[in-house]
Short mmCIF file of C-alpha atoms in Angstrom, two decimals:
data_model
loop_
_atom_site.label_atom_id
_atom_site.label_comp_id
_atom_site.label_asym_id
_atom_site.label_seq_id
_atom_site.Cartn_x
_atom_site.Cartn_y
_atom_site.Cartn_z
CA UNK N 236 106.82 338.03 54.91
CA UNK N 237 104.94 334.87 55.77
CA UNK N 238 104.10 332.57 52.93
CA UNK N 239 100.58 332.61 51.46
CA UNK N 240 100.90 328.49 51.86
CA UNK N 241 101.58 329.03 55.46
CA UNK N 242 98.80 331.62 56.13
CA UNK N 243 95.84 330.04 58.26
CA UNK N 244 92.73 330.34 56.36
CA UNK N 245 89.66 331.55 58.43
CA UNK N 246 86.54 329.86 57.24
CA UNK N 247 82.99 331.10 57.94
CA UNK N 248 81.32 329.63 60.92
CA UNK N 249 78.73 327.80 58.76
CA UNK N 250 81.16 326.27 56.48
CA UNK N 251 83.33 325.09 59.60
CA UNK N 252 80.18 323.44 60.79
CA UNK N 253 79.45 321.94 57.53
CA UNK N 254 82.76 320.33 57.33
CA UNK N 255 82.51 318.78 60.90
CA UNK N 256 79.19 317.51 60.06
CA UNK N 257 80.40 316.20 56.68
CA UNK N 258 83.27 313.77 58.33
CA UNK N 259 80.45 312.54 60.60
CA UNK N 260 77.88 312.25 57.88
CA UNK N 261 75.16 313.66 60.34
CA UNK N 262 75.67 310.75 62.63
CA UNK N 263 75.68 311.93 66.30
CA UNK N 264 79.08 312.44 67.98
CA UNK N 265 78.17 310.10 70.97
CA UNK N 266 77.71 307.08 68.64
CA UNK N 267 81.16 307.32 67.34
CA UNK N 268 82.30 307.63 70.95
CA UNK N 269 80.47 304.66 72.30
CA UNK N 270 81.67 302.46 69.40
CA UNK N 271 85.30 303.64 70.13
CA UNK N 272 84.66 302.82 73.68
CA UNK N 273 83.59 299.29 72.63
CA UNK N 274 87.03 298.81 70.95
CA UNK N 275 88.93 300.08 73.94
CA UNK N 276 87.02 297.63 76.34
CA UNK N 277 87.79 294.60 73.95
CA UNK N 278 91.45 295.52 73.71
CA UNK N 279 91.80 296.39 77.36
CA UNK N 280 90.46 292.98 78.16
CA UNK N 281 92.85 291.21 75.92
CA UNK N 282 95.62 293.19 77.11
CA UNK N 283 94.79 292.34 80.61
CA UNK N 284 94.54 288.49 79.86
CA UNK N 285 98.09 288.62 78.17
CA UNK N 286 99.41 290.74 81.10
CA UNK N 287 98.42 288.14 83.54
CA UNK N 288 99.95 285.37 81.21
CA UNK N 289 103.18 287.35 80.96
CA UNK N 290 103.85 289.47 84.01
CA UNK N 291 101.17 288.45 86.55
CA UNK N 292 101.23 291.28 89.16
CA UNK N 293 98.82 294.19 88.57
CA UNK N 294 96.89 296.64 90.55
CA UNK N 295 93.77 299.04 90.29
CA UNK N 296 95.66 301.29 87.73
CA UNK N 297 97.64 298.76 85.71
CA UNK N 298 97.71 300.04 81.93
CA UNK N 299 95.24 297.32 80.74
CA UNK N 300 92.79 298.37 83.29
CA UNK N 301 93.19 302.02 82.51
CA UNK N 302 92.29 301.21 78.92
CA UNK N 303 89.16 299.42 80.02
CA UNK N 304 88.10 302.09 82.30
CA UNK N 305 88.68 304.62 79.57
CA UNK N 306 86.22 302.91 77.49
CA UNK N 307 83.72 302.96 80.36
CA UNK N 308 84.33 306.71 81.26
CA UNK N 309 83.97 307.73 77.51
CA UNK N 310 80.79 305.61 76.86
CA UNK N 311 79.41 306.84 80.18
CA UNK N 312 80.19 310.45 79.72
CA UNK N 313 79.03 310.96 76.05
CA UNK N 314 76.02 308.92 76.77
CA UNK N 315 75.13 310.78 79.81
CA UNK N 316 75.57 314.04 78.16
CA UNK N 317 73.36 312.97 75.31
CA UNK N 318 70.61 312.12 77.96
CA UNK N 319 71.15 315.29 79.88
CA UNK N 320 70.84 317.22 76.43
CA UNK N 321 67.57 315.67 75.49
CA UNK N 322 66.26 316.08 79.02
CA UNK N 323 66.67 319.56 79.35
CA UNK N 324 66.69 320.83 75.73
CA UNK N 325 62.85 320.32 75.05
CA UNK N 326 63.19 321.53 71.40
CA UNK N 327 65.93 318.88 70.54
CA UNK N 328 64.80 317.08 67.35
CA UNK N 329 65.89 313.55 68.85
CA UNK N 330 63.53 313.96 71.85
CA UNK N 331 60.74 312.74 69.89
CA UNK N 332 62.55 309.31 69.09
CA UNK N 333 63.85 308.97 72.51
CA UNK N 334 62.98 306.89 75.64
CA UNK N 335 61.49 308.49 78.83
CA UNK N 336 62.66 306.88 82.03
CA UNK N 337 62.07 307.55 85.69
CA UNK N 338 59.41 310.11 84.63
CA UNK N 339 62.06 312.75 84.28
CA UNK N 340 64.90 311.81 81.73
CA UNK N 341 64.78 311.23 78.13
CA UNK N 342 67.45 309.22 75.97
CA UNK N 343 68.15 306.89 73.62
CA UNK N 344 68.01 303.31 74.37
CA UNK N 345 71.50 302.56 73.53
CA UNK N 346 72.66 305.58 75.54
CA UNK N 347 70.90 304.10 78.66
CA UNK N 348 72.69 300.75 78.30
CA UNK N 349 75.82 302.53 78.06
CA UNK N 350 75.49 304.34 81.14
CA UNK N 351 74.22 301.67 83.16
CA UNK N 352 77.22 299.45 81.87
CA UNK N 353 79.68 302.08 82.55
CA UNK N 354 78.46 302.28 86.03
CA UNK N 355 78.80 298.47 86.45
CA UNK N 356 82.33 298.67 85.09
CA UNK N 357 83.47 301.35 87.10
CA UNK N 358 81.81 299.69 90.36
CA UNK N 359 83.81 296.44 89.50
CA UNK N 360 87.17 298.16 89.74
CA UNK N 361 87.54 298.70 93.52
CA UNK N 362 85.83 295.38 93.89
CA UNK N 363 88.37 293.54 91.70
CA UNK N 364 91.21 295.39 93.69
CA UNK N 365 89.95 294.30 96.99
CA UNK N 366 89.46 290.63 95.71
CA UNK N 367 93.08 290.39 94.64
CA UNK N 368 94.39 291.97 97.82
CA UNK N 369 91.98 289.44 99.87
CA UNK N 370 92.38 286.13 97.87
CA UNK N 371 95.30 286.58 95.54
CA UNK N 372 95.62 285.99 91.81
CA UNK N 373 92.50 284.82 89.70
CA UNK N 374 92.61 281.30 88.36
CA UNK N 375 89.52 281.95 86.30
CA UNK N 376 88.16 284.53 84.03
CA UNK N 377 84.80 284.76 85.71
CA UNK N 378 85.64 285.63 89.28
CA UNK N 379 82.73 287.59 91.00
CA UNK N 380 84.52 291.07 90.39
CA UNK N 381 85.18 289.96 86.86
CA UNK N 382 81.66 288.87 86.47
CA UNK N 383 80.35 292.38 87.33
CA UNK N 384 82.75 293.78 85.08
CA UNK N 385 81.96 291.46 82.12
CA UNK N 386 78.18 292.07 82.35
CA UNK N 387 79.10 295.94 82.42
CA UNK N 388 81.32 295.61 79.34
CA UNK N 389 78.81 293.66 77.56
CA UNK N 390 76.06 295.96 78.40
CA UNK N 391 78.23 299.07 77.09
CA UNK N 392 78.96 297.13 73.84
CA UNK N 393 75.30 296.28 73.48
CA UNK N 394 74.41 299.84 74.04
CA UNK N 395 76.84 300.82 71.40
CA UNK N 396 75.43 298.34 68.92
CA UNK N 397 71.89 299.44 69.66
CA UNK N 398 72.75 303.16 69.34
CA UNK N 399 73.84 302.29 65.68
CA UNK N 400 70.95 300.21 65.19
CA UNK N 401 68.25 302.66 66.05
CA UNK N 402 69.90 304.98 63.43
CA UNK N 403 69.98 302.47 60.83
CA UNK N 404 66.49 301.24 61.27
CA UNK N 405 65.05 304.91 61.06
CA UNK N 406 67.21 305.60 58.09
CA UNK N 407 66.23 302.28 56.34
CA UNK N 408 62.44 303.11 56.88
CA UNK N 409 62.95 306.48 55.02
CA UNK N 410 64.70 304.61 52.18
CA UNK N 411 67.60 306.85 51.51
CA UNK N 412 67.54 308.28 48.17
CA UNK N 413 70.02 311.38 47.91
CA UNK N 414 73.78 310.90 47.66
CA UNK N 415 74.22 312.16 51.35
CA UNK N 416 71.63 309.70 52.78
CA UNK N 417 73.30 306.89 50.76
CA UNK N 418 76.67 307.67 52.26
CA UNK N 419 75.14 308.05 55.77
CA UNK N 420 73.45 304.69 55.37
CA UNK N 421 76.63 302.93 54.26
CA UNK N 422 78.56 304.44 57.27
CA UNK N 423 76.03 303.20 59.73
CA UNK N 424 75.78 299.85 58.22
CA UNK N 425 79.54 299.54 58.50
CA UNK N 426 79.49 300.74 62.15
CA UNK N 427 76.85 298.25 63.09
CA UNK N 428 78.90 295.52 61.54
CA UNK N 429 81.77 296.50 63.60
CA UNK N 430 79.94 297.20 66.78
CA UNK N 431 78.41 293.88 66.60
CA UNK N 432 81.80 292.28 65.90
CA UNK N 433 83.40 293.79 68.91
CA UNK N 434 80.69 292.25 71.05
CA UNK N 435 81.22 288.90 69.47
CA UNK N 436 84.73 289.18 70.68
CA UNK N 437 83.87 289.59 74.32
CA UNK N 438 81.48 286.62 73.78
CA UNK N 439 84.16 284.47 72.53
CA UNK N 440 86.48 285.67 75.14
CA UNK N 441 84.05 284.83 78.05
CA UNK N 442 83.67 281.23 76.72
CA UNK N 443 87.26 280.72 75.55
CA UNK N 444 88.26 278.72 78.74
CA UNK N 445 86.16 275.83 77.23
CA UNK N 446 86.99 276.34 73.58
CA UNK N 447 90.79 276.26 73.30
CA UNK N 448 92.26 274.02 70.52
CA UNK N 449 93.03 271.47 73.06
CA UNK N 450 89.39 270.48 73.22
CA UNK N 451 88.46 270.66 69.36
CA UNK N 452 88.08 266.83 69.17
CA UNK N 453 85.70 266.81 72.15
CA UNK N 454 81.83 267.11 71.81
CA UNK N 455 82.00 269.56 74.79
CA UNK N 456 83.85 272.21 72.53
CA UNK N 457 80.91 272.08 69.95
CA UNK N 458 78.21 272.18 72.81
CA UNK N 459 79.74 275.30 74.22
CA UNK N 460 79.83 276.88 70.76
CA UNK N 461 76.07 275.80 70.03
CA UNK N 462 75.19 277.77 73.32
CA UNK N 463 77.28 280.84 72.46
CA UNK N 464 77.30 281.53 68.93
CA UNK N 465 73.94 280.96 66.87
CA UNK N 466 71.72 282.83 69.13
CA UNK N 467 74.02 285.89 68.41
CA UNK N 468 74.84 285.60 65.10
CA UNK N 469 71.16 284.81 64.14
CA UNK N 470 70.11 287.75 65.88
CA UNK N 471 72.86 290.13 64.15
CA UNK N 472 71.97 288.49 60.66
CA UNK N 473 68.45 289.21 60.94
CA UNK N 474 68.86 292.72 62.16
CA UNK N 475 71.61 293.79 59.79
CA UNK N 476 70.58 295.14 56.34
CA UNK N 477 74.27 294.42 54.89
CA UNK N 478 74.05 291.60 52.17
CA UNK N 479 76.97 289.74 53.84
CA UNK N 480 76.53 291.06 57.42
CA UNK N 481 77.58 288.02 59.26
CA UNK N 482 80.87 287.80 57.19
CA UNK N 483 81.75 291.30 58.08
CA UNK N 484 80.92 290.75 61.63
CA UNK N 485 82.86 287.75 62.03
CA UNK N 486 85.93 289.16 60.09
CA UNK N 487 85.75 292.15 62.57
CA UNK N 488 85.63 289.72 65.40
CA UNK N 489 88.72 287.55 64.21
CA UNK N 490 90.72 290.80 63.38
CA UNK N 491 89.76 292.31 66.85
CA UNK N 492 91.15 289.16 68.66
CA UNK N 493 94.27 288.69 66.65
CA UNK N 494 95.63 292.26 66.35
CA UNK N 495 96.66 292.41 69.98
CA UNK N 496 98.01 288.88 69.87
CA UNK N 497 100.15 289.80 66.82
CA UNK N 498 101.29 293.20 68.39
CA UNK N 499 102.00 292.75 72.13
CA UNK N 500 104.46 289.69 71.78
CA UNK N 501 106.84 292.10 69.82
CA UNK N 502 107.20 293.98 73.33
CA UNK N 503 109.23 292.68 76.21
CA UNK N 504 107.51 291.58 79.52
CA UNK N 505 108.82 289.60 82.29
CA UNK N 506 107.00 287.89 85.26
CA UNK N 507 106.75 289.86 88.42
CA UNK N 508 105.14 286.89 90.59
CA UNK N 509 106.25 283.42 91.23
CA UNK N 510 106.54 280.60 90.67
CA UNK N 511 108.00 281.16 87.17
CA UNK N 512 107.97 277.84 85.52
CA UNK N 513 108.38 279.31 81.89
CA UNK N 514 111.08 282.20 82.16
CA UNK N 515 109.67 284.39 79.37
CA UNK N 516 111.10 287.79 78.00
CA UNK N 517 108.04 288.92 75.92
CA UNK N 518 104.35 289.28 76.33
CA UNK N 519 102.59 285.83 75.73
CA UNK N 520 99.70 286.02 73.11
CA UNK N 521 96.16 284.73 73.70
CA UNK N 522 94.79 281.90 71.77
CA UNK N 523 93.82 281.97 67.97
CA UNK N 524 90.10 282.66 67.77
CA UNK N 525 87.34 280.21 66.30
CA UNK N 526 87.38 280.51 62.53
CA UNK N 527 83.81 281.93 62.71
CA UNK N 528 84.02 283.67 59.34
CA UNK N 529 83.30 280.39 57.47
CA UNK N 530 80.05 279.53 59.41
CA UNK N 531 79.17 283.37 59.13
CA UNK N 532 79.58 283.18 55.25
CA UNK N 533 77.35 280.12 55.04
CA UNK N 534 74.87 281.74 57.33
CA UNK N 535 74.77 284.91 55.15
CA UNK N 536 73.91 282.70 52.08
CA UNK N 537 71.21 280.91 54.18
CA UNK N 538 69.53 284.09 55.23
CA UNK N 539 69.68 285.60 51.80
CA UNK N 540 68.03 282.47 50.32
CA UNK N 541 65.23 281.47 52.86
CA UNK N 542 64.77 284.59 55.09
CA UNK N 543 61.05 285.48 54.95
CA UNK N 544 60.31 282.45 52.43
CA UNK N 545 60.15 279.74 55.46
CA UNK N 546 58.95 280.37 58.89
CA UNK N 547 61.56 281.08 61.54
CA UNK N 548 61.30 277.57 63.32
CA UNK N 549 62.46 275.80 60.07
CA UNK N 550 65.14 278.60 59.25
CA UNK N 551 66.48 278.01 62.83
CA UNK N 552 66.67 274.40 62.15
CA UNK N 553 68.55 274.71 58.88
CA UNK N 554 70.96 277.31 60.58
CA UNK N 555 71.68 275.20 63.59
CA UNK N 556 72.89 272.53 61.18
CA UNK N 557 74.82 274.79 58.83
CA UNK N 558 76.44 276.42 61.83
CA UNK N 559 77.42 273.09 63.63
CA UNK N 560 78.73 271.19 60.61
CA UNK N 561 80.47 274.13 59.11
CA UNK N 562 82.29 274.49 62.38
CA UNK N 563 83.13 271.06 62.69
CA UNK N 564 84.44 271.00 59.20
CA UNK N 565 86.92 273.80 60.04
CA UNK N 566 87.71 273.56 63.77
CA UNK N 567 88.20 269.85 63.82
CA UNK N 568 91.30 269.91 61.28
CA UNK N 569 92.35 273.47 62.12
CA UNK N 570 92.25 272.79 65.96
CA UNK N 571 94.39 269.83 65.57
CA UNK N 572 96.91 271.90 63.48
CA UNK N 573 97.07 274.59 66.11
CA UNK N 574 97.39 271.85 68.88
CA UNK N 575 99.95 269.43 67.34
CA UNK N 576 101.74 270.89 64.36
CA UNK N 577 105.12 272.65 64.73
CA UNK N 578 104.13 274.70 61.83
CA UNK N 579 101.50 276.42 63.93
CA UNK N 580 104.19 277.47 66.87
CA UNK N 581 105.14 281.08 65.32
CA UNK N 582 104.02 284.62 65.66
CA UNK N 583 100.81 284.18 63.39
CA UNK N 584 99.13 281.13 64.68
CA UNK N 585 100.23 281.76 68.22
CA UNK N 586 100.45 278.01 69.32
CA UNK N 587 103.76 278.60 70.91
CA UNK N 588 102.30 281.10 73.61
CA UNK N 589 102.66 279.69 77.09
CA UNK N 590 101.88 281.38 80.48
CA UNK N 591 105.04 281.96 82.64
CA UNK N 592 103.04 279.93 85.41
CA UNK N 593 103.11 276.58 83.29
CA UNK N 594 105.65 274.08 82.83
CA UNK N 595 106.65 274.36 79.05
CA UNK N 596 107.78 270.68 79.08
CA UNK N 597 104.27 269.59 79.98
CA UNK N 598 103.54 266.19 78.24
CA UNK N 599 100.16 267.40 76.79
CA UNK N 600 101.40 270.71 75.77
CA UNK N 601 101.34 269.86 71.91
CA UNK N 602 99.12 266.59 72.12
CA UNK N 603 95.54 265.81 73.12
CA UNK N 604 94.98 265.03 76.76
CA UNK N 605 93.30 261.62 77.29
CA UNK N 606 90.37 263.52 79.21
CA UNK N 607 89.32 265.11 76.00
CA UNK N 608 89.49 261.87 73.62
CA UNK N 609 86.29 260.30 72.90
CA UNK N 610 85.14 257.39 71.18
CA UNK N 611 83.11 257.85 68.03
CA UNK N 612 79.80 257.03 69.70
CA UNK N 613 80.58 259.24 72.45
CA UNK N 614 81.42 262.13 70.14
CA UNK N 615 78.37 261.57 67.93
CA UNK N 616 75.97 261.63 70.93
CA UNK N 617 77.58 264.72 72.29
CA UNK N 618 77.56 266.33 68.77
CA UNK N 619 73.67 265.52 68.35
CA UNK N 620 72.89 267.31 71.57
CA UNK N 621 75.04 270.10 70.28
CA UNK N 622 72.72 270.26 67.08
CA UNK N 623 69.65 270.47 69.18
CA UNK N 624 70.99 273.14 71.30
CA UNK N 625 72.26 275.03 68.37
CA UNK N 626 68.53 274.76 66.88
CA UNK N 627 67.00 276.53 69.97
CA UNK N 628 69.90 278.99 70.32
CA UNK N 629 69.32 280.07 66.57
CA UNK N 630 65.44 280.28 67.13
CA UNK N 631 65.91 282.51 70.15
CA UNK N 632 68.52 284.47 68.14
CA UNK N 633 65.70 285.12 65.37
CA UNK N 634 63.25 286.39 67.90
CA UNK N 635 65.89 288.55 69.38
CA UNK N 636 66.77 289.85 65.83
CA UNK N 637 63.15 290.48 64.92
CA UNK N 638 63.11 292.76 68.07
CA UNK N 639 66.29 294.51 67.02
CA UNK N 640 64.85 295.30 63.46
CA UNK N 641 62.00 297.42 65.29
CA UNK N 642 64.39 299.33 67.57
CA UNK N 643 64.26 302.93 66.52
CA UNK N 644 64.76 304.91 69.66
#
């Protein structure tokens, strides 16, 4: 006789539905799907970079590419289904808070972004394959097909963030009171932090060629950072209801960047294209990311103290100064540690990672190249320019964040 412990329990349909809704906390399934897609895209891209550093030869259906495409397909299918559901099911409760486009279709703003981004990503795949077959290996991250892919990836990730943001803003307007609503609000806030951190990871990756530790004592390093990060961090900080939202976002970004670089080098990989100047036997890690969690923490404190108390122009000026000096205080010594110290040449800090196509005995592998060395005057003038750029970047970010706080569709 079968034991009662092994006998399957048949739950009533309503109870099974309630349990299914409970783990989702009333959050639509497609929102979970697009945030998962965003993670697949980031880790697929990082895997692809490490594949090129370690193996070289790839193709349309290389494993990293498949992970990236899986992210595009999942985001596109779930978001497309949501759009068709809202379009043809006129009684759907979410139709009232959806966007109408082309005079026929209804969908959330985030779902629209995800579909458009997924189409761009999948279009770039055969374009990239043709590019490789015609021109050979890429020597830069942003080749024409990669640019199409990068735009598509960022649109999908922005769509994931906006999908969560719309739910968050609608719930915040209702001021959750019940225990279930509070749990739902906490989950949505966390998902916003995760989705924003994943998009920040892609943003850093696109700028990483100009922000390696080898340039950390050059003003151009800080100029690129001023262009890329204050605009995004201030937008997310303004839109997030989390008390320490930017600390969470930057922590997610750092873990997202580091986990693949900590795991993949544990697996064997050998070059399949020549010339092989560095005969490696395992995957080579990507670079250690900028320690943005420190500027993120300080910007959180700044927003908590002054947001709504001073005008946005003054807040942007303070944010630009805080971000740039915090970044300088962290990255100047830490970049030198990563680039020159033998204690950084290990699994954790990744400083011993070196592509198979680069000479491991290069003179400037572990010291600064003369090209990146500046006098104090040159660095000071360059850093002053970066401060001005950071101010403009932060002001645009606050404007963007004000828009994001109003998104409810």
